[in-house]
Amino acid sequence: MKRLIGLSAIAMLALPTGAMAQRGWETIGFRTVGAGSDRDSIQVRGNERHRQIRICSINRPIGLQNVRVRFNNGARQDIQTRQILRGGACTVAKDLRGRNRNLRSVDLTYTKLQRGVLPPLVRVQAR
């Protein structure tokens, strides 16, 4: 049953909604927040270049503290967010420094705000 729920969540995250597709947002990764987790790293695959990034909490609220973006050229950018994302909400678009950048990974630091049956799902999008 857990596997079925997990696969359903992955399928839901992989398909962009009409509004997201119209604005050009592409899901570049997602993570299920673990029971004791407060930090995750999402590896970005591919060779696409991006100019903006945003973080979305899919089903449960989280306290998003910090986002560190690592680029393929070795540079990094820290984005201080310190905000509470309710389930279904996203941060505002954050500009990436420089011209369109090739992302290697996105490191997230957060706190879970609720305990429950379903763990929070976090989605990272870029355009």
CSV table of C-alpha atoms in Angstrom, one decimal:
chain,number,residue,atom,x,y,z
A,1,MET,CA,0.0,0.0,0.0
A,2,LYS,CA,2.8,2.4,0.9
A,3,ARG,CA,4.4,1.7,-2.5
A,4,LEU,CA,1.2,2.5,-4.3
A,5,ILE,CA,0.9,5.8,-2.4
A,6,GLY,CA,4.5,6.6,-3.2
A,7,LEU,CA,4.1,5.8,-6.9
A,8,SER,CA,0.9,7.9,-7.1
A,9,ALA,CA,2.7,10.8,-5.5
A,10,ILE,CA,5.6,10.5,-8.0
A,11,ALA,CA,3.2,10.4,-10.9
A,12,MET,CA,1.4,13.5,-9.6
A,13,LEU,CA,4.6,15.4,-9.2
A,14,ALA,CA,5.9,14.5,-12.7
A,15,LEU,CA,2.8,15.9,-14.5
A,16,PRO,CA,2.8,19.7,-14.6
A,17,THR,CA,-0.5,21.4,-14.2
A,18,GLY,CA,-1.8,23.7,-17.0
A,19,ALA,CA,-0.9,26.9,-15.1
A,20,MET,CA,2.7,25.7,-14.3
A,21,ALA,CA,3.3,24.6,-17.9
A,22,GLN,CA,2.1,28.0,-19.2
A,23,ARG,CA,4.5,29.8,-17.1
A,24,GLY,CA,7.4,27.6,-18.2
A,25,TRP,CA,8.2,25.9,-14.8
A,26,GLU,CA,9.9,22.6,-15.1
A,27,THR,CA,10.1,20.1,-12.2
A,28,ILE,CA,13.8,19.4,-11.7
A,29,GLY,CA,13.5,17.3,-8.6
A,30,PHE,CA,11.5,16.4,-5.5
A,31,ARG,CA,12.0,14.8,-2.1
A,32,THR,CA,9.9,13.2,0.5
A,33,VAL,CA,10.9,14.7,3.9
A,34,GLY,CA,12.0,11.9,6.2
A,35,ALA,CA,10.9,11.5,9.8
A,36,GLY,CA,14.1,13.1,11.3
A,37,SER,CA,15.2,15.0,8.2
A,38,ASP,CA,15.9,18.7,8.2
A,39,ARG,CA,18.3,18.7,5.2
A,40,ASP,CA,18.1,17.2,1.7
A,41,SER,CA,20.1,17.5,-1.5
A,42,ILE,CA,18.4,17.1,-4.9
A,43,GLN,CA,20.7,16.2,-7.8
A,44,VAL,CA,19.7,17.9,-11.0
A,45,ARG,CA,20.1,15.8,-14.2
A,46,GLY,CA,20.5,17.1,-17.7
A,47,ASN,CA,22.3,20.0,-19.3
A,48,GLU,CA,19.5,22.6,-19.4
A,49,ARG,CA,20.1,26.2,-18.3
A,50,HIS,CA,17.9,28.0,-15.9
A,51,ARG,CA,17.4,31.6,-14.7
A,52,GLN,CA,15.0,31.2,-11.8
A,53,ILE,CA,14.1,28.6,-9.2
A,54,ARG,CA,11.3,28.0,-6.7
A,55,ILE,CA,10.4,25.5,-4.0
A,56,CYS,CA,6.9,24.1,-3.5
A,57,SER,CA,5.4,22.1,-0.6
A,58,ILE,CA,3.0,19.7,-2.1
A,59,ASN,CA,0.8,18.3,0.6
A,60,ARG,CA,1.9,19.5,4.1
A,61,PRO,CA,3.4,22.7,5.5
A,62,ILE,CA,7.1,23.0,6.0
A,63,GLY,CA,9.4,25.7,7.4
A,64,LEU,CA,11.8,26.5,4.6
A,65,GLN,CA,15.0,27.9,6.0
A,66,ASN,CA,17.7,28.0,3.3
A,67,VAL,CA,18.2,26.9,-0.3
A,68,ARG,CA,21.7,26.4,-1.6
A,69,VAL,CA,22.0,26.1,-5.4
A,70,ARG,CA,25.2,24.5,-6.8
A,71,PHE,CA,26.1,25.1,-10.4
A,72,ASN,CA,28.1,22.8,-12.7
A,73,ASN,CA,31.0,25.3,-12.9
A,74,GLY,CA,31.6,24.9,-9.1
A,75,ALA,CA,29.9,28.2,-8.1
A,76,ARG,CA,27.1,28.2,-5.5
A,77,GLN,CA,24.4,30.6,-4.5
A,78,ASP,CA,22.7,30.7,-1.1
A,79,ILE,CA,19.1,31.9,-1.0
A,80,GLN,CA,17.8,32.8,2.5
A,81,THR,CA,14.1,32.1,2.6
A,82,ARG,CA,13.0,31.6,6.2
A,83,GLN,CA,9.3,31.2,5.4
A,84,ILE,CA,6.5,28.8,6.1
A,85,LEU,CA,5.1,27.1,3.0
A,86,ARG,CA,1.7,25.7,3.5
A,87,GLY,CA,0.7,22.6,1.6
A,88,GLY,CA,0.2,23.4,-2.1
A,89,ALA,CA,2.2,26.7,-1.9
A,90,CYS,CA,5.4,27.7,-3.6
A,91,THR,CA,8.1,30.4,-2.9
A,92,VAL,CA,8.2,33.4,-5.2
A,93,ALA,CA,10.6,32.9,-8.1
A,94,LYS,CA,14.2,33.5,-7.0
A,95,ASP,CA,16.6,34.8,-9.7
A,96,LEU,CA,19.8,32.9,-10.2
A,97,ARG,CA,22.9,35.1,-10.4
A,98,GLY,CA,24.6,35.5,-13.7
A,99,ARG,CA,23.2,34.4,-17.1
A,100,ASN,CA,21.2,31.3,-17.5
A,101,ARG,CA,22.9,28.7,-15.3
A,102,ASN,CA,23.4,25.0,-15.5
A,103,LEU,CA,22.4,23.5,-12.1
A,104,ARG,CA,24.1,20.5,-10.5
A,105,SER,CA,22.2,20.3,-7.2
A,106,VAL,CA,19.8,22.1,-4.8
A,107,ASP,CA,20.4,21.7,-1.1
A,108,LEU,CA,17.3,22.4,1.1
A,109,THR,CA,17.2,23.1,4.9
A,110,TYR,CA,13.8,23.0,6.5
A,111,THR,CA,11.7,22.0,9.4
A,112,LYS,CA,8.5,20.0,9.4
A,113,LEU,CA,5.6,21.7,11.1
A,114,GLN,CA,3.2,18.8,11.4
A,115,ARG,CA,3.4,15.2,12.2
A,116,GLY,CA,1.1,12.9,10.4
A,117,VAL,CA,0.5,9.9,8.3
A,118,LEU,CA,1.7,11.4,5.1
A,119,PRO,CA,5.2,13.0,5.1
A,120,PRO,CA,5.7,16.4,3.4
A,121,LEU,CA,6.6,16.3,-0.3
A,122,VAL,CA,8.9,19.1,-1.6
A,123,ARG,CA,9.2,19.9,-5.3
A,124,VAL,CA,12.0,22.0,-6.9
A,125,GLN,CA,11.1,23.8,-10.1
A,126,ALA,CA,13.2,26.0,-12.5
A,127,ARG,CA,12.7,28.0,-15.6
